[in-house]
JSON list of C-alpha atoms in Angstrom, two decimals:
[
{"chain": "C", "resi": 1109, "resn": "GLN", "atom": "CA", "xyz": [-19.70, -18.47, -23.99]},
{"chain": "C", "resi": 1110, "resn": "SER", "atom": "CA", "xyz": [-17.26, -17.21, -21.20]},
{"chain": "C", "resi": 1111, "resn": "LYS", "atom": "CA", "xyz": [-16.43, -13.73, -21.31]},
{"chain": "C", "resi": 1112, "resn": "TRP", "atom": "CA", "xyz": [-12.85, -14.35, -20.34]},
{"chain": "C", "resi": 1113, "resn": "ASP", "atom": "CA", "xyz": [-10.07, -15.93, -22.31]},
{"chain": "C", "resi": 1114, "resn": "SER", "atom": "CA", "xyz": [-7.68, -18.41, -21.46]},
{"chain": "C", "resi": 1115, "resn": "SER", "atom": "CA", "xyz": [-5.24, -15.76, -20.05]},
{"chain": "C", "resi": 1116, "resn": "LYS", "atom": "CA", "xyz": [-8.10, -14.62, -17.81]},
{"chain": "C", "resi": 1117, "resn": "THR", "atom": "CA", "xyz": [-8.47, -10.93, -19.34]},
{"chain": "C", "resi": 1118, "resn": "LEU", "atom": "CA", "xyz": [-11.67, -9.59, -19.76]},
{"chain": "C", "resi": 1119, "resn": "ILE", "atom": "CA", "xyz": [-12.53, -9.58, -23.48]},
{"chain": "C", "resi": 1120, "resn": "SER", "atom": "CA", "xyz": [-14.74, -6.66, -23.67]},
{"chain": "C", "resi": 1121, "resn": "SER", "atom": "CA", "xyz": [-15.89, -4.05, -21.30]},
{"chain": "C", "resi": 1122, "resn": "PRO", "atom": "CA", "xyz": [-17.79, -4.55, -18.71]},
{"chain": "C", "resi": 1123, "resn": "ALA", "atom": "CA", "xyz": [-20.92, -2.73, -20.38]},
{"chain": "C", "resi": 1124, "resn": "ASP", "atom": "CA", "xyz": [-20.58, -5.30, -23.12]},
{"chain": "C", "resi": 1125, "resn": "MET", "atom": "CA", "xyz": [-22.03, -7.97, -20.32]},
{"chain": "C", "resi": 1126, "resn": "LEU", "atom": "CA", "xyz": [-25.28, -5.88, -19.87]},
{"chain": "C", "resi": 1127, "resn": "ALA", "atom": "CA", "xyz": [-25.99, -4.63, -23.41]},
{"chain": "C", "resi": 1128, "resn": "ASP", "atom": "CA", "xyz": [-29.84, -5.78, -24.46]},
{"chain": "C", "resi": 1129, "resn": "GLU", "atom": "CA", "xyz": [-29.53, -9.41, -25.43]},
{"chain": "C", "resi": 1130, "resn": "GLU", "atom": "CA", "xyz": [-32.75, -8.84, -27.81]},
{"chain": "C", "resi": 1131, "resn": "GLY", "atom": "CA", "xyz": [-30.94, -6.46, -30.18]},
{"chain": "C", "resi": 1132, "resn": "GLY", "atom": "CA", "xyz": [-32.61, -3.60, -28.74]},
{"chain": "C", "resi": 1133, "resn": "PRO", "atom": "CA", "xyz": [-31.07, 0.03, -28.79]},
{"chain": "C", "resi": 1134, "resn": "GLU", "atom": "CA", "xyz": [-28.25, 0.42, -26.18]},
{"chain": "C", "resi": 1135, "resn": "PRO", "atom": "CA", "xyz": [-29.13, 2.36, -23.04]},
{"chain": "C", "resi": 1136, "resn": "GLY", "atom": "CA", "xyz": [-27.57, 5.54, -22.36]},
{"chain": "C", "resi": 1137, "resn": "TRP", "atom": "CA", "xyz": [-25.84, 4.64, -19.34]},
{"chain": "C", "resi": 1138, "resn": "VAL", "atom": "CA", "xyz": [-24.30, 1.30, -21.33]},
{"chain": "C", "resi": 1139, "resn": "THR", "atom": "CA", "xyz": [-22.87, 4.09, -23.97]},
{"chain": "C", "resi": 1140, "resn": "THR", "atom": "CA", "xyz": [-21.29, 6.29, -21.10]},
{"chain": "C", "resi": 1141, "resn": "GLU", "atom": "CA", "xyz": [-19.93, 3.02, -19.66]},
{"chain": "C", "resi": 1142, "resn": "ARG", "atom": "CA", "xyz": [-18.12, 2.12, -23.08]},
{"chain": "C", "resi": 1143, "resn": "GLU", "atom": "CA", "xyz": [-16.64, 5.50, -23.39]},
{"chain": "C", "resi": 1144, "resn": "VAL", "atom": "CA", "xyz": [-15.46, 5.38, -19.85]},
{"chain": "C", "resi": 1145, "resn": "PHE", "atom": "CA", "xyz": [-13.88, 2.11, -20.38]},
{"chain": "C", "resi": 1146, "resn": "SER", "atom": "CA", "xyz": [-12.48, 3.17, -23.53]},
{"chain": "C", "resi": 1147, "resn": "ASP", "atom": "CA", "xyz": [-11.34, 6.53, -22.27]},
{"chain": "C", "resi": 1148, "resn": "PHE", "atom": "CA", "xyz": [-9.92, 5.62, -18.90]},
{"chain": "C", "resi": 1149, "resn": "HIS", "atom": "CA", "xyz": [-9.50, 1.81, -18.23]},
{"chain": "C", "resi": 1150, "resn": "ASP", "atom": "CA", "xyz": [-8.36, 0.68, -21.39]},
{"chain": "C", "resi": 1151, "resn": "LEU", "atom": "CA", "xyz": [-4.98, 2.26, -21.37]},
{"chain": "C", "resi": 1152, "resn": "ASN", "atom": "CA", "xyz": [-3.27, 0.05, -23.85]},
{"chain": "C", "resi": 1153, "resn": "LYS", "atom": "CA", "xyz": [-6.30, 0.15, -26.34]},
{"chain": "C", "resi": 1154, "resn": "ASP", "atom": "CA", "xyz": [-6.57, -3.41, -26.98]},
{"chain": "C", "resi": 1155, "resn": "GLY", "atom": "CA", "xyz": [-10.21, -3.55, -26.32]},
{"chain": "C", "resi": 1156, "resn": "LYS", "atom": "CA", "xyz": [-9.73, -5.43, -23.00]},
{"chain": "C", "resi": 1157, "resn": "MET", "atom": "CA", "xyz": [-8.54, -4.94, -19.64]},
{"chain": "C", "resi": 1158, "resn": "ASP", "atom": "CA", "xyz": [-5.52, -7.11, -18.49]},
{"chain": "C", "resi": 1159, "resn": "LYS", "atom": "CA", "xyz": [-4.12, -7.46, -15.07]},
{"chain": "C", "resi": 1160, "resn": "ASP", "atom": "CA", "xyz": [-2.34, -4.30, -15.12]},
{"chain": "C", "resi": 1161, "resn": "GLU", "atom": "CA", "xyz": [-5.11, -1.98, -16.07]},
{"chain": "C", "resi": 1162, "resn": "ILE", "atom": "CA", "xyz": [-7.16, -3.85, -13.56]},
{"chain": "C", "resi": 1163, "resn": "LEU", "atom": "CA", "xyz": [-5.04, -3.09, -10.96]},
{"chain": "C", "resi": 1164, "resn": "HIS", "atom": "CA", "xyz": [-4.78, 0.65, -11.91]},
{"chain": "C", "resi": 1165, "resn": "TRP", "atom": "CA", "xyz": [-8.36, 0.63, -11.70]},
{"chain": "C", "resi": 1166, "resn": "ILE", "atom": "CA", "xyz": [-8.78, -0.84, -8.83]},
{"chain": "C", "resi": 1167, "resn": "LEU", "atom": "CA", "xyz": [-5.52, 0.74, -6.75]},
{"chain": "C", "resi": 1168, "resn": "PRO", "atom": "CA", "xyz": [-4.81, 4.30, -9.25]},
{"chain": "C", "resi": 1169, "resn": "GLN", "atom": "CA", "xyz": [-1.17, 5.40, -8.17]},
{"chain": "C", "resi": 1170, "resn": "ASP", "atom": "CA", "xyz": [-2.15, 8.94, -8.35]},
{"chain": "C", "resi": 1171, "resn": "TYR", "atom": "CA", "xyz": [-5.02, 8.80, -5.97]},
{"chain": "C", "resi": 1172, "resn": "ASP", "atom": "CA", "xyz": [-4.66, 10.11, -2.74]},
{"chain": "C", "resi": 1173, "resn": "TYR", "atom": "CA", "xyz": [-6.87, 8.07, -0.55]},
{"chain": "C", "resi": 1174, "resn": "ALA", "atom": "CA", "xyz": [-6.16, 10.08, 2.54]},
{"chain": "C", "resi": 1175, "resn": "LEU", "atom": "CA", "xyz": [-6.90, 13.40, 1.10]},
{"chain": "C", "resi": 1176, "resn": "ALA", "atom": "CA", "xyz": [-10.43, 12.13, -0.29]},
{"chain": "C", "resi": 1177, "resn": "GLU", "atom": "CA", "xyz": [-11.26, 10.57, 2.88]},
{"chain": "C", "resi": 1178, "resn": "ALA", "atom": "CA", "xyz": [-10.70, 13.84, 4.87]},
{"chain": "C", "resi": 1179, "resn": "ARG", "atom": "CA", "xyz": [-12.29, 15.97, 2.14]},
{"chain": "C", "resi": 1180, "resn": "HIS", "atom": "CA", "xyz": [-15.18, 13.64, 2.24]},
{"chain": "C", "resi": 1181, "resn": "LEU", "atom": "CA", "xyz": [-15.29, 13.83, 6.05]},
{"chain": "C", "resi": 1182, "resn": "ILE", "atom": "CA", "xyz": [-15.40, 17.93, 6.03]},
{"chain": "C", "resi": 1183, "resn": "TYR", "atom": "CA", "xyz": [-17.51, 18.03, 3.52]},
{"chain": "C", "resi": 1184, "resn": "LYS", "atom": "CA", "xyz": [-20.28, 15.83, 5.29]},
{"chain": "C", "resi": 1185, "resn": "SER", "atom": "CA", "xyz": [-19.71, 17.31, 8.51]},
{"chain": "C", "resi": 1186, "resn": "ASP", "atom": "CA", "xyz": [-19.14, 20.90, 7.78]},
{"chain": "C", "resi": 1187, "resn": "VAL", "atom": "CA", "xyz": [-22.79, 22.07, 8.68]},
{"chain": "C", "resi": 1188, "resn": "ASP", "atom": "CA", "xyz": [-21.63, 25.77, 8.66]},
{"chain": "C", "resi": 1189, "resn": "MET", "atom": "CA", "xyz": [-19.63, 25.41, 5.47]},
{"chain": "C", "resi": 1190, "resn": "ASP", "atom": "CA", "xyz": [-16.88, 27.26, 6.76]},
{"chain": "C", "resi": 1191, "resn": "ASP", "atom": "CA", "xyz": [-14.27, 24.62, 5.82]},
{"chain": "C", "resi": 1192, "resn": "LYS", "atom": "CA", "xyz": [-13.36, 24.06, 9.55]},
{"chain": "C", "resi": 1193, "resn": "LEU", "atom": "CA", "xyz": [-14.94, 21.24, 11.90]},
{"chain": "C", "resi": 1194, "resn": "THR", "atom": "CA", "xyz": [-16.06, 22.48, 15.06]},
{"chain": "C", "resi": 1195, "resn": "LYS", "atom": "CA", "xyz": [-15.66, 20.05, 18.25]},
{"chain": "C", "resi": 1196, "resn": "GLU", "atom": "CA", "xyz": [-19.76, 20.08, 17.89]},
{"chain": "C", "resi": 1197, "resn": "GLU", "atom": "CA", "xyz": [-19.61, 18.99, 14.05]},
{"chain": "C", "resi": 1198, "resn": "VAL", "atom": "CA", "xyz": [-17.52, 16.04, 15.15]},
{"chain": "C", "resi": 1199, "resn": "LEU", "atom": "CA", "xyz": [-19.52, 15.02, 17.77]},
{"chain": "C", "resi": 1200, "resn": "ASP", "atom": "CA", "xyz": [-22.89, 15.14, 15.77]},
{"chain": "C", "resi": 1201, "resn": "ASN", "atom": "CA", "xyz": [-20.90, 12.89, 13.30]},
{"chain": "C", "resi": 1202, "resn": "TRP", "atom": "CA", "xyz": [-19.08, 10.92, 15.85]},
{"chain": "C", "resi": 1203, "resn": "ASN", "atom": "CA", "xyz": [-20.33, 7.56, 14.08]},
{"chain": "C", "resi": 1204, "resn": "MET", "atom": "CA", "xyz": [-18.91, 8.63, 10.59]},
{"chain": "C", "resi": 1205, "resn": "PHE", "atom": "CA", "xyz": [-15.52, 9.44, 12.25]},
{"chain": "C", "resi": 1206, "resn": "VAL", "atom": "CA", "xyz": [-15.39, 6.45, 14.07]},
{"chain": "C", "resi": 1207, "resn": "GLY", "atom": "CA", "xyz": [-15.54, 4.54, 10.92]},
{"chain": "C", "resi": 1208, "resn": "SER", "atom": "CA", "xyz": [-13.02, 6.36, 9.14]},
{"chain": "C", "resi": 1209, "resn": "GLN", "atom": "CA", "xyz": [-9.56, 5.25, 8.39]},
{"chain": "C", "resi": 1210, "resn": "ALA", "atom": "CA", "xyz": [-8.47, 8.96, 8.58]},
{"chain": "C", "resi": 1211, "resn": "THR", "atom": "CA", "xyz": [-8.95, 9.08, 12.25]},
{"chain": "C", "resi": 1212, "resn": "ASN", "atom": "CA", "xyz": [-7.46, 5.52, 12.47]},
{"chain": "C", "resi": 1213, "resn": "TYR", "atom": "CA", "xyz": [-10.97, 4.13, 13.47]},
{"chain": "C", "resi": 1214, "resn": "GLY", "atom": "CA", "xyz": [-11.85, 6.69, 15.88]},
{"chain": "C", "resi": 1215, "resn": "SER", "atom": "CA", "xyz": [-8.69, 6.16, 18.23]},
{"chain": "C", "resi": 1216, "resn": "ASP", "atom": "CA", "xyz": [-7.19, 9.34, 16.97]},
{"chain": "C", "resi": 1217, "resn": "LEU", "atom": "CA", "xyz": [-10.44, 11.12, 18.70]},
{"chain": "C", "resi": 1218, "resn": "MET", "atom": "CA", "xyz": [-9.20, 10.12, 22.04]},
{"chain": "C", "resi": 1219, "resn": "ARG", "atom": "CA", "xyz": [-6.31, 12.25, 21.76]},
{"chain": "C", "resi": 1220, "resn": "SER", "atom": "CA", "xyz": [-5.79, 15.79, 22.73]},
{"chain": "C", "resi": 1221, "resn": "HIS", "atom": "CA", "xyz": [-5.98, 17.95, 19.78]},
{"chain": "C", "resi": 1222, "resn": "ASP", "atom": "CA", "xyz": [-5.05, 21.72, 19.70]},
{"chain": "C", "resi": 1223, "resn": "GLU", "atom": "CA", "xyz": [-6.98, 21.85, 16.21]},
{"chain": "C", "resi": 1224, "resn": "LEU", "atom": "CA", "xyz": [-10.16, 20.89, 17.73]}
]
């Protein structure tokens, strides 16, 4: 039996697809995922995710991707944990910066910056 109904909405939470089929106790992570689904993904509380809920889950409106990426780069590169990146810290992690959308995939590193 398909987990999708005719309108292409998920019939139940993703954890339901992974539940123990032998009827044994549910693993703790499945219980946690059910709670996350109920609390954060099933916004209209109908027990399934519709198109709008899936869109909100994948591309939340209230999430600042640039800020998150910048914080990630600093967290991973700031060896002395002073919340500032030195030229050496950036160069030591050049591969992470070149692959980051926050640096326009490395092209912003080629320009002169006072802050560096």
